[in-house]
Short mmCIF file of C-alpha atoms and ligand atoms in Angstrom, two decimals:
data_model
loop_
_atom_site.label_atom_id
_atom_site.label_comp_id
_atom_site.label_asym_id
_atom_site.label_seq_id
_atom_site.Cartn_x
_atom_site.Cartn_y
_atom_site.Cartn_z
CA MET A 236 126.78 128.94 47.13
CA ALA A 237 124.84 131.69 46.67
CA ASP A 238 121.47 132.76 45.55
CA LEU A 239 120.95 135.73 42.52
CA LEU A 240 118.36 136.50 41.51
CA VAL A 241 119.06 139.01 38.65
CA THR A 242 116.31 141.86 37.54
CA GLY A 243 116.83 142.33 33.46
CA GLY A 244 118.53 138.63 32.94
CA ALA A 245 116.43 138.82 29.24
CA GLY A 246 118.40 141.97 28.17
CA PHE A 247 121.77 142.05 26.63
CA ILE A 248 124.50 142.67 29.57
CA GLY A 249 121.54 140.23 32.00
CA ALA A 250 121.30 136.65 29.88
CA ASN A 251 124.98 137.39 29.35
CA PHE A 252 125.67 137.50 33.18
CA VAL A 253 123.40 134.84 33.51
CA ARG A 254 125.13 132.64 31.06
CA TYR A 255 128.45 134.16 32.23
CA TRP A 256 127.33 133.23 35.87
CA ARG A 257 125.77 129.36 35.20
CA ALA A 258 129.17 128.94 33.53
CA ALA A 259 131.19 129.89 36.32
CA HIS A 260 128.88 129.36 39.61
CA PRO A 261 127.94 126.27 38.15
CA ASN A 262 126.37 125.38 41.81
CA ASP A 263 124.69 128.73 42.14
CA ARG A 264 120.86 129.27 41.84
CA VAL A 265 119.59 132.38 39.73
CA ILE A 266 116.43 133.40 39.23
CA VAL A 267 115.28 135.88 36.48
CA LEU A 268 112.88 139.09 37.22
CA ASP A 269 112.02 140.48 34.00
CA ALA A 270 109.36 142.40 32.39
CA LEU A 271 110.25 141.60 29.17
CA THR A 272 109.58 144.75 27.30
CA TYR A 273 110.75 144.95 24.33
CA ALA A 274 114.03 144.56 24.95
CA GLY A 275 113.27 141.70 26.99
CA ASN A 276 113.64 138.54 25.24
CA PRO A 277 113.85 134.75 26.84
CA ALA A 278 115.48 133.58 23.43
CA SER A 279 118.35 135.17 25.04
CA LEU A 280 118.39 132.69 28.04
CA GLU A 281 118.11 129.20 26.22
CA GLY A 282 121.19 126.77 25.93
CA ASP A 283 122.57 125.13 23.40
CA ASP A 284 120.12 122.51 23.95
CA GLY A 285 116.90 124.43 23.46
CA ARG A 286 115.73 124.95 27.53
CA PRO A 287 116.43 127.75 29.79
CA VAL A 288 119.85 128.41 31.63
CA SER A 289 117.45 130.39 33.90
CA THR A 290 114.30 129.99 36.01
CA LEU A 291 112.99 133.05 34.67
CA ILE A 292 109.82 135.06 36.63
CA HIS A 293 107.40 137.60 33.99
CA GLY A 294 107.27 140.20 36.55
CA ASP A 295 107.67 144.92 36.75
CA ILE A 296 109.98 145.93 38.89
CA CYS A 297 108.06 148.67 39.93
CA THR A 298 105.33 145.76 41.01
CA PRO A 299 105.05 146.93 45.01
CA GLY A 300 105.75 143.81 47.10
CA LEU A 301 107.16 141.76 44.02
CA ALA A 302 110.16 141.88 44.54
CA GLU A 303 110.09 141.33 47.71
CA SER A 304 108.33 138.21 48.39
CA LEU A 305 110.93 136.82 45.62
CA LEU A 306 113.40 137.25 47.67
CA ARG A 307 111.84 135.72 50.91
CA GLU A 308 110.14 133.18 49.00
CA HIS A 309 113.18 132.21 47.04
CA ARG A 310 115.94 133.27 50.14
CA ILE A 311 118.22 135.42 47.74
CA ASP A 312 120.75 136.48 49.11
CA THR A 313 122.28 138.49 45.70
CA VAL A 314 120.79 140.82 43.71
CA VAL A 315 122.27 141.90 40.51
CA HIS A 316 120.01 144.86 38.84
CA PHE A 317 120.26 145.11 34.83
CA ALA A 318 116.52 145.81 34.66
CA ALA A 319 116.39 149.52 32.96
CA GLU A 320 115.27 151.53 29.63
CA SER A 321 118.49 151.20 28.02
CA HIS A 322 118.65 153.34 25.02
CA VAL A 323 119.06 156.68 25.06
CA ASP A 324 117.62 157.98 21.52
CA ARG A 325 114.33 156.40 23.02
CA SER A 326 114.79 158.48 25.95
CA ILE A 327 114.75 161.56 23.99
CA HIS A 328 111.68 160.48 22.27
CA GLY A 329 108.95 158.99 25.78
CA PRO A 330 111.05 159.91 29.00
CA ASP A 331 108.38 158.69 31.29
CA ALA A 332 109.06 154.88 30.69
CA PHE A 333 112.49 155.78 32.08
CA LEU A 334 111.27 157.34 34.87
CA GLU A 335 109.16 154.95 36.00
CA THR A 336 111.67 151.31 35.80
CA ASN A 337 115.09 153.28 36.15
CA VAL A 338 113.57 155.83 39.25
CA ARG A 339 110.86 154.50 40.76
CA GLY A 340 111.50 150.44 39.64
CA THR A 341 115.00 150.98 41.30
CA HIS A 342 112.86 152.37 45.02
CA GLU A 343 110.59 149.40 45.10
CA LEU A 344 114.07 146.98 44.28
CA LEU A 345 115.83 148.97 47.11
CA LYS A 346 112.78 149.00 49.25
CA ALA A 347 112.22 144.90 48.76
CA ALA A 348 116.02 144.49 50.23
CA ARG A 349 115.04 147.03 52.45
CA ALA A 350 112.57 144.21 53.77
CA ALA A 351 113.60 141.79 53.52
CA TRP A 352 116.94 141.31 54.73
CA LEU A 353 117.33 143.96 57.47
CA ASP A 354 113.95 143.66 58.98
CA GLY A 355 115.76 141.34 61.45
CA ALA A 356 113.96 138.08 60.15
CA TRP A 357 116.72 137.75 57.68
CA THR A 358 118.49 134.25 58.89
CA GLY A 359 120.81 133.35 56.14
CA GLY A 360 124.67 134.64 55.02
CA PRO A 361 126.08 137.74 54.48
CA VAL A 362 123.49 139.62 51.41
CA ARG A 363 124.45 142.28 48.55
CA PHE A 364 122.57 144.66 46.30
CA HIS A 365 124.52 145.71 42.66
CA HIS A 366 123.58 148.55 40.95
CA VAL A 367 124.21 148.05 37.87
CA SER A 368 124.63 151.70 36.55
CA THR A 369 126.72 153.74 33.24
CA ASP A 370 129.43 155.97 32.51
CA GLU A 371 126.84 158.52 31.10
CA VAL A 372 125.82 160.09 34.74
CA TYR A 373 128.99 161.91 34.12
CA GLY A 374 128.40 164.15 30.83
CA SER A 375 130.96 164.14 28.35
CA LEU A 376 134.73 165.00 28.41
CA GLU A 377 136.18 167.20 26.39
CA PRO A 378 138.82 165.69 23.36
CA ASP A 379 141.75 166.45 26.69
CA ASP A 380 140.10 165.29 29.73
CA ARG A 381 141.20 162.78 31.91
CA PRO A 382 138.45 159.72 31.88
CA PHE A 383 135.58 159.52 34.37
CA GLN A 384 136.74 157.88 38.18
CA GLU A 385 134.34 156.69 40.69
CA THR A 386 135.13 160.86 42.32
CA SER A 387 134.07 162.66 39.02
CA PRO A 388 131.10 164.66 39.25
CA TYR A 389 128.22 163.55 38.17
CA ALA A 390 126.90 166.16 35.04
CA PRO A 391 123.93 163.71 33.28
CA ASN A 392 122.76 164.94 29.64
CA SER A 393 120.26 162.46 28.87
CA PRO A 394 116.83 162.16 30.69
CA TYR A 395 118.08 158.42 30.29
CA ALA A 396 121.52 159.45 31.85
CA ALA A 397 119.99 161.44 34.50
CA THR A 398 117.39 158.71 35.42
CA LYS A 399 120.38 156.15 35.79
CA ALA A 400 122.30 158.99 37.82
CA ALA A 401 118.84 159.56 40.48
CA SER A 402 118.79 155.21 40.74
CA ASP A 403 122.84 155.92 41.57
CA HIS A 404 122.00 158.11 44.48
CA LEU A 405 118.60 156.20 45.97
CA VAL A 406 121.34 153.40 45.53
CA ARG A 407 123.95 155.24 47.87
CA ALA A 408 121.17 156.88 49.87
CA TYR A 409 120.34 153.41 50.85
CA HIS A 410 123.37 152.62 52.39
CA HIS A 411 124.14 155.43 53.51
CA THR A 412 120.95 155.87 55.48
CA TYR A 413 119.98 152.15 56.45
CA GLY A 414 122.91 150.10 56.18
CA LEU A 415 121.81 147.84 53.06
CA PRO A 416 125.13 146.27 51.40
CA VAL A 417 125.11 147.91 48.22
CA THR A 418 127.62 147.84 44.97
CA THR A 419 127.91 149.82 42.22
CA SER A 420 129.86 149.77 38.58
CA ASN A 421 129.73 152.33 36.21
CA CYS A 422 130.74 150.99 33.23
CA SER A 423 131.10 152.41 29.25
CA ASN A 424 129.74 150.88 26.13
CA ASN A 425 129.51 147.39 25.68
CA TYR A 426 128.95 145.13 22.49
CA GLY A 427 128.45 141.43 21.70
CA PRO A 428 125.79 138.24 21.32
CA TYR A 429 122.15 139.39 22.08
CA GLN A 430 122.74 143.48 21.78
CA PHE A 431 119.18 144.24 20.75
CA PRO A 432 119.54 145.85 17.51
CA GLU A 433 119.06 149.36 18.27
CA LYS A 434 122.60 150.22 19.68
CA LEU A 435 124.94 150.91 17.14
CA ILE A 436 126.82 147.62 16.69
CA PRO A 437 124.01 145.62 15.91
CA LEU A 438 122.11 147.93 14.33
CA SER A 439 124.93 147.78 11.67
CA LEU A 440 126.24 144.73 11.47
CA VAL A 441 122.38 143.52 11.01
CA ASN A 442 121.46 146.49 8.23
CA ALA A 443 124.87 146.06 6.42
CA LEU A 444 124.16 142.56 5.96
CA GLY A 445 120.31 143.65 3.80
CA GLY A 446 122.10 145.69 1.98
CA LYS A 447 120.42 148.76 4.51
CA PRO A 448 121.83 152.16 4.92
CA MET A 449 124.12 152.05 8.21
CA PRO A 450 123.94 155.72 10.04
CA ILE A 451 126.20 157.62 11.25
CA TYR A 452 124.03 160.46 14.57
CA GLY A 453 126.48 164.41 13.50
CA ASP A 454 129.79 164.02 11.95
CA GLY A 455 130.65 160.54 13.24
CA MET A 456 133.28 162.06 15.68
CA ASN A 457 132.04 161.01 19.46
CA VAL A 458 134.00 159.08 21.51
CA ARG A 459 132.95 155.58 22.95
CA ASP A 460 134.94 152.85 24.80
CA TRP A 461 133.91 149.90 24.21
CA LEU A 462 133.82 146.84 26.81
CA TYR A 463 133.06 143.55 25.34
CA VAL A 464 130.07 142.30 27.33
CA GLY A 465 131.43 138.95 28.77
CA ASP A 466 134.13 141.36 30.30
CA HIS A 467 131.74 143.64 31.78
CA CYS A 468 130.41 140.47 33.60
CA ARG A 469 133.48 138.55 35.29
CA ALA A 470 133.94 142.70 36.61
CA ILE A 471 130.58 142.32 37.90
CA ASP A 472 131.21 139.12 39.41
CA ARG A 473 134.06 140.20 40.93
CA VAL A 474 132.57 142.78 42.48
CA LEU A 475 130.12 140.84 44.13
CA SER A 476 133.63 138.74 45.25
CA ASP A 477 135.99 141.45 46.12
CA GLY A 478 134.80 144.18 46.28
CA ARG A 479 133.75 147.39 49.02
CA VAL A 480 130.19 147.53 51.00
CA GLY A 481 129.72 150.84 49.93
CA ALA A 482 132.10 151.15 46.99
CA VAL A 483 131.38 152.44 43.45
CA TYR A 484 133.75 150.73 40.53
CA SER A 485 134.13 152.51 37.56
CA VAL A 486 134.90 149.93 34.36
CA GLY A 487 135.98 150.05 31.22
CA GLY A 488 137.90 149.46 27.81
CA ARG A 489 140.83 151.59 27.95
CA ASN A 490 138.91 151.19 24.45
CA GLU A 491 138.17 155.06 22.65
CA TRP A 492 136.76 154.92 19.40
CA THR A 493 134.98 157.39 17.27
CA ASN A 494 131.65 155.26 15.95
CA ILE A 495 132.60 156.40 12.26
CA ALA A 496 135.74 154.19 12.86
CA VAL A 497 133.90 151.44 15.30
CA VAL A 498 131.38 150.75 11.74
CA ARG A 499 134.82 151.62 9.09
CA LEU A 500 136.57 148.34 11.52
CA LEU A 501 133.05 147.00 11.10
CA CYS A 502 132.82 147.46 7.42
CA ARG A 503 136.16 145.34 7.10
CA LEU A 504 135.45 142.64 9.39
CA LEU A 505 132.36 141.55 7.18
CA ASP A 506 133.94 141.70 3.63
CA GLY A 507 136.64 140.02 5.46
CA ALA A 508 133.87 137.39 6.36
CA PHE A 509 132.17 137.35 3.44
CA GLY A 510 135.60 136.63 1.33
CA ALA A 511 136.20 133.80 3.79
CA ASP A 512 133.07 131.81 3.19
CA ALA A 513 131.86 131.92 0.17
CA GLY A 514 127.60 130.82 1.60
CA LEU A 515 127.96 134.48 3.30
CA ALA A 516 126.71 136.02 -0.69
CA ALA A 517 124.40 133.54 -0.90
CA ARG A 518 122.35 134.25 2.91
CA PHE A 519 122.48 138.02 2.32
CA PRO A 520 122.72 138.47 -1.06
CA ASP A 521 121.89 141.99 -0.77
CA ALA A 522 124.81 142.69 1.32
CA PRO A 523 127.34 145.11 -0.61
CA PRO A 524 130.03 142.51 -0.89
CA ALA A 525 128.10 140.10 -2.50
CA ARG A 526 127.57 141.93 -5.09
CA GLY A 527 131.05 142.94 -5.46
CA ARG A 528 130.99 146.34 -3.11
CA GLN A 529 133.06 147.37 0.24
CA THR A 530 130.16 147.36 2.70
CA SER A 531 131.36 151.03 3.86
CA THR A 532 129.70 151.67 0.38
CA LEU A 533 126.47 152.23 3.26
CA ILE A 534 128.12 154.31 5.80
CA THR A 535 125.31 157.84 5.35
CA PHE A 536 125.83 160.50 8.24
CA VAL A 537 122.01 161.59 9.03
CA ARG A 538 120.94 164.24 11.44
CA ASP A 539 122.29 163.97 14.97
CA ARG A 540 120.78 163.23 18.49
CA PRO A 541 120.03 165.86 20.32
CA GLY A 542 122.04 166.15 23.15
CA HIS A 543 124.55 164.08 21.32
CA ASP A 544 127.26 163.61 24.13
CA ARG A 545 130.77 163.93 22.91
CA ARG A 546 132.70 161.70 24.62
CA TYR A 547 132.73 158.42 27.29
CA ALA A 548 135.90 156.76 28.81
CA ILE A 549 136.74 155.64 31.92
CA ASP A 550 140.07 154.77 34.71
CA ALA A 551 139.90 151.89 35.31
CA ASP A 552 142.55 152.11 38.12
CA ARG A 553 139.95 151.81 40.98
CA ILE A 554 139.06 147.92 39.98
CA GLY A 555 142.15 147.27 38.51
CA LEU A 556 144.16 147.65 41.72
CA GLU A 557 141.85 146.40 44.01
CA LEU A 558 140.46 144.01 42.17
CA GLY A 559 142.45 142.48 39.33
CA PHE A 560 140.26 143.06 36.41
CA ARG A 561 141.14 143.48 33.04
CA PRO A 562 139.30 143.15 29.92
CA SER A 563 140.26 140.14 28.37
CA GLU A 564 138.89 140.63 24.64
CA SER A 565 140.80 143.62 22.72
CA PHE A 566 138.01 145.61 20.16
CA GLU A 567 139.13 144.19 17.46
CA THR A 568 138.65 140.14 18.77
CA GLY A 569 135.75 141.55 20.68
CA LEU A 570 133.96 142.63 17.20
CA GLU A 571 135.44 139.70 15.48
CA ARG A 572 133.71 137.32 18.33
CA THR A 573 130.74 139.81 17.53
CA VAL A 574 130.79 139.50 14.08
CA ALA A 575 130.14 136.17 13.91
CA TRP A 576 127.98 135.55 16.14
CA TYR A 577 125.19 137.70 15.24
CA LEU A 578 126.51 135.67 11.67
CA ALA A 579 126.11 131.81 13.03
CA ASN A 580 122.33 133.59 15.36
CA GLU A 581 120.77 134.76 12.60
CA ARG A 582 116.69 133.58 14.02
CA TRP A 583 117.53 135.36 16.37
CA TRP A 584 118.31 138.69 14.94
CA ARG A 585 115.44 138.02 12.44
CA ALA A 586 112.43 137.66 14.88
CA VAL A 587 113.95 140.29 16.83
CA MET A 588 113.79 142.89 13.93
CA ASP A 589 110.80 141.66 12.62
CA GLY A 590 108.84 141.30 15.69
CA SER A 591 107.95 137.12 16.09
CA TYR A 592 109.30 136.82 18.60
CA ARG A 593 107.22 139.44 20.50
CA GLU A 594 103.79 136.65 19.27
CA TRP A 595 105.51 133.47 19.51
CA THR A 596 106.80 135.56 24.30
CA GLU A 597 103.27 136.67 24.16
CA ARG A 598 101.66 133.28 23.76
CA GLN A 599 104.63 131.88 26.71
CA TYR A 600 104.69 134.48 29.11
CA GLY A 601 101.01 136.85 28.74
CA ALA A 602 100.98 140.15 27.52
CA THR A 603 104.40 141.78 27.64
CA ALA A 604 104.88 146.15 27.84
CA GLY A 605 106.81 148.44 26.09
P1 NAD B 827 118.15 146.53 27.40
O1 NAD B 827 117.16 147.72 27.09
O2 NAD B 827 119.11 144.97 27.17
O3 NAD B 827 117.70 144.72 28.70
C1 NAD B 827 117.30 145.69 29.35
C2 NAD B 827 116.50 144.22 30.38
O4 NAD B 827 115.77 144.82 31.24
C3 NAD B 827 115.18 143.62 29.07
O5 NAD B 827 115.23 142.13 29.53
C4 NAD B 827 114.44 144.12 29.82
O6 NAD B 827 112.78 143.45 29.41
C5 NAD B 827 113.83 144.89 31.22
N1 NAD B 827 113.33 145.91 31.63
C6 NAD B 827 112.69 146.53 31.49
N2 NAD B 827 112.29 147.31 32.89
C7 NAD B 827 111.42 146.33 33.10
C8 NAD B 827 110.82 146.89 34.81
N3 NAD B 827 110.08 147.88 34.48
N4 NAD B 827 111.06 145.59 34.97
C9 NAD B 827 111.62 144.39 35.06
N5 NAD B 827 112.59 144.23 33.71
C10 NAD B 827 112.55 145.56 33.39
O7 NAD B 827 119.07 146.73 28.70
P2 NAD B 827 121.53 146.35 29.08
O8 NAD B 827 121.40 147.53 27.33
O9 NAD B 827 121.52 145.34 28.88
O10 NAD B 827 121.49 147.43 29.98
C11 NAD B 827 120.84 146.82 31.31
C12 NAD B 827 121.73 147.61 31.57
O11 NAD B 827 122.93 148.57 32.30
C13 NAD B 827 121.07 148.58 31.99
O12 NAD B 827 121.11 149.06 33.38
C14 NAD B 827 121.88 149.95 31.36
O13 NAD B 827 122.08 151.33 32.25
C15 NAD B 827 123.08 149.81 31.81
N6 NAD B 827 124.43 149.69 32.00
C16 NAD B 827 124.20 149.02 30.03
C17 NAD B 827 125.36 149.14 29.01
C18 NAD B 827 125.77 148.92 27.46
O14 NAD B 827 126.27 149.71 27.26
N7 NAD B 827 124.66 148.41 26.93
C19 NAD B 827 126.33 150.10 29.32
C20 NAD B 827 126.91 150.76 31.00
C21 NAD B 827 125.73 150.26 31.71
O1 DAU B 828 128.24 154.73 27.88
C1 DAU B 828 127.44 153.13 28.48
C2 DAU B 828 125.96 153.41 27.89
O2 DAU B 828 126.31 152.79 26.17
C3 DAU B 828 124.74 152.79 27.86
O3 DAU B 828 125.00 152.86 29.10
C4 DAU B 828 123.89 152.39 27.27
O4 DAU B 828 122.43 151.77 27.61
C5 DAU B 828 124.01 152.24 25.89
O5 DAU B 828 122.71 152.44 25.10
C6 DAU B 828 124.92 153.44 25.25
O6 DAU B 828 124.96 154.51 24.66
P1 DAU B 828 124.89 155.41 23.62
O7 DAU B 828 124.47 155.75 23.61
O8 DAU B 828 126.70 155.53 23.92
O9 DAU B 828 125.35 153.98 22.66
P2 DAU B 828 124.88 154.28 21.02
O10 DAU B 828 124.64 152.51 20.51
O11 DAU B 828 123.00 154.21 21.11
O12 DAU B 828 125.62 154.83 20.02
C7 DAU B 828 126.87 154.88 20.62
C8 DAU B 828 127.36 155.81 19.77
O13 DAU B 828 127.14 156.11 18.40
C9 DAU B 828 126.44 156.86 19.75
O14 DAU B 828 127.24 158.11 20.12
C10 DAU B 828 125.65 157.57 19.05
C11 DAU B 828 126.01 156.80 17.74
N1 DAU B 828 124.86 155.73 16.93
C12 DAU B 828 124.04 155.43 17.58
C13 DAU B 828 123.08 154.86 17.09
C14 DAU B 828 122.01 153.66 17.61
C15 DAU B 828 124.96 156.84 15.36
O15 DAU B 828 126.00 157.42 14.90
N2 DAU B 828 124.06 155.89 14.88
C16 DAU B 828 123.26 155.08 15.30
O16 DAU B 828 122.36 154.88 13.84
#
């Protein structure tokens, strides 16, 4: 039995992870620490009965002493660190928050873990600090380059990627210098339920349902390696269970797609969903298939993202060979599940889009950041 502190557990991957963990390890205790920025949504942690699936502590990882007191008070033996500013476009327009949370916040957590676990007073069993990171720390690939692997040199290009790279180095240094038992995973692009509609897939989806343009940056030929979020959660579980302390694991879907191909597949899935369910046209009257048109008519090429990385791809051999991890969803099945989830959970994304979830969160949890 383990006692987990999940930072950023009200965000996209964190919430999926908490839900996954509660189902896979029902005897473990899970506590979420989340600052509830614009990206954190307590509704993502509601079970089918409307009750929270875990305890949620509203707090900032940057607050000195907070994490240490939580580790001691709740006898936490496992930290799974998701909390971050995660959107590349936001990091281009306002990098400061990224430095604060991704670098200083990660360092506060590492100091907390070191103080609580390594000062001689820890009487519990084995401990672990797992750091959730990204393939973006390795920069951009040319079309014929081999995919990134654990030994690829760091070459972050956006402020977001640079701060995640810095956090990876801090985690590594705390292991090397102080012996903190850490693992790190660097994962490719995730998609699935509860993703904030600022990222490519959910943004395209909700825009299409509202009859709004689906923006494609530049020529649409940038490539990402997509992994269903549930598969990422299983990968982290494998690393927590059997990963080597101090090791880094690359996680990806062996699933490279150009952005334009992703959006075209999404359009076909939406056209199919409207064809199969006549009720959708009444619910989403502005969506093209409700008016006898194809969703792809909304695709709109827009100005490129500054410094836009051309291609990411992950060589996931290490986690496959050492830990037996393989993705279980293909892109087609994962995207179909994602479309079905957004169609069935309109209340969740409407509240995110119109901001009403923020008012609700502030009433429940007090003033929020971001
Ligand atoms: P997200 O933006 O959806 O969620 C981030 C969460 O962290 C939110 O709940 C937010 O409220 C919380 N948070 C932000 N600042 C905080 C602070 N100072 N203190 C406490 N909580 C804070 O992000 P995501 O997409 O779920 O990503 C989670 C992690 O996975 C990040 O570390 C990201 O770098 C990494 N990652 C994401 C992807 C992806 O495709 N989304 C891929 C690989 C790695
Ligand atoms: O690779 C892992 C990373 O994936 C994570 O570390 C990040 O947290 C996560 O946000 C994601 O970064 P990307 O920048 O790749 O994701 P995003 O969804 O913002 O964009 C995916 C691709 O689609 C990218 O090439 C930019 C493009 N794009 C994005 C948006 C939002 C568009 O063409 N149009 C859009 O409207």
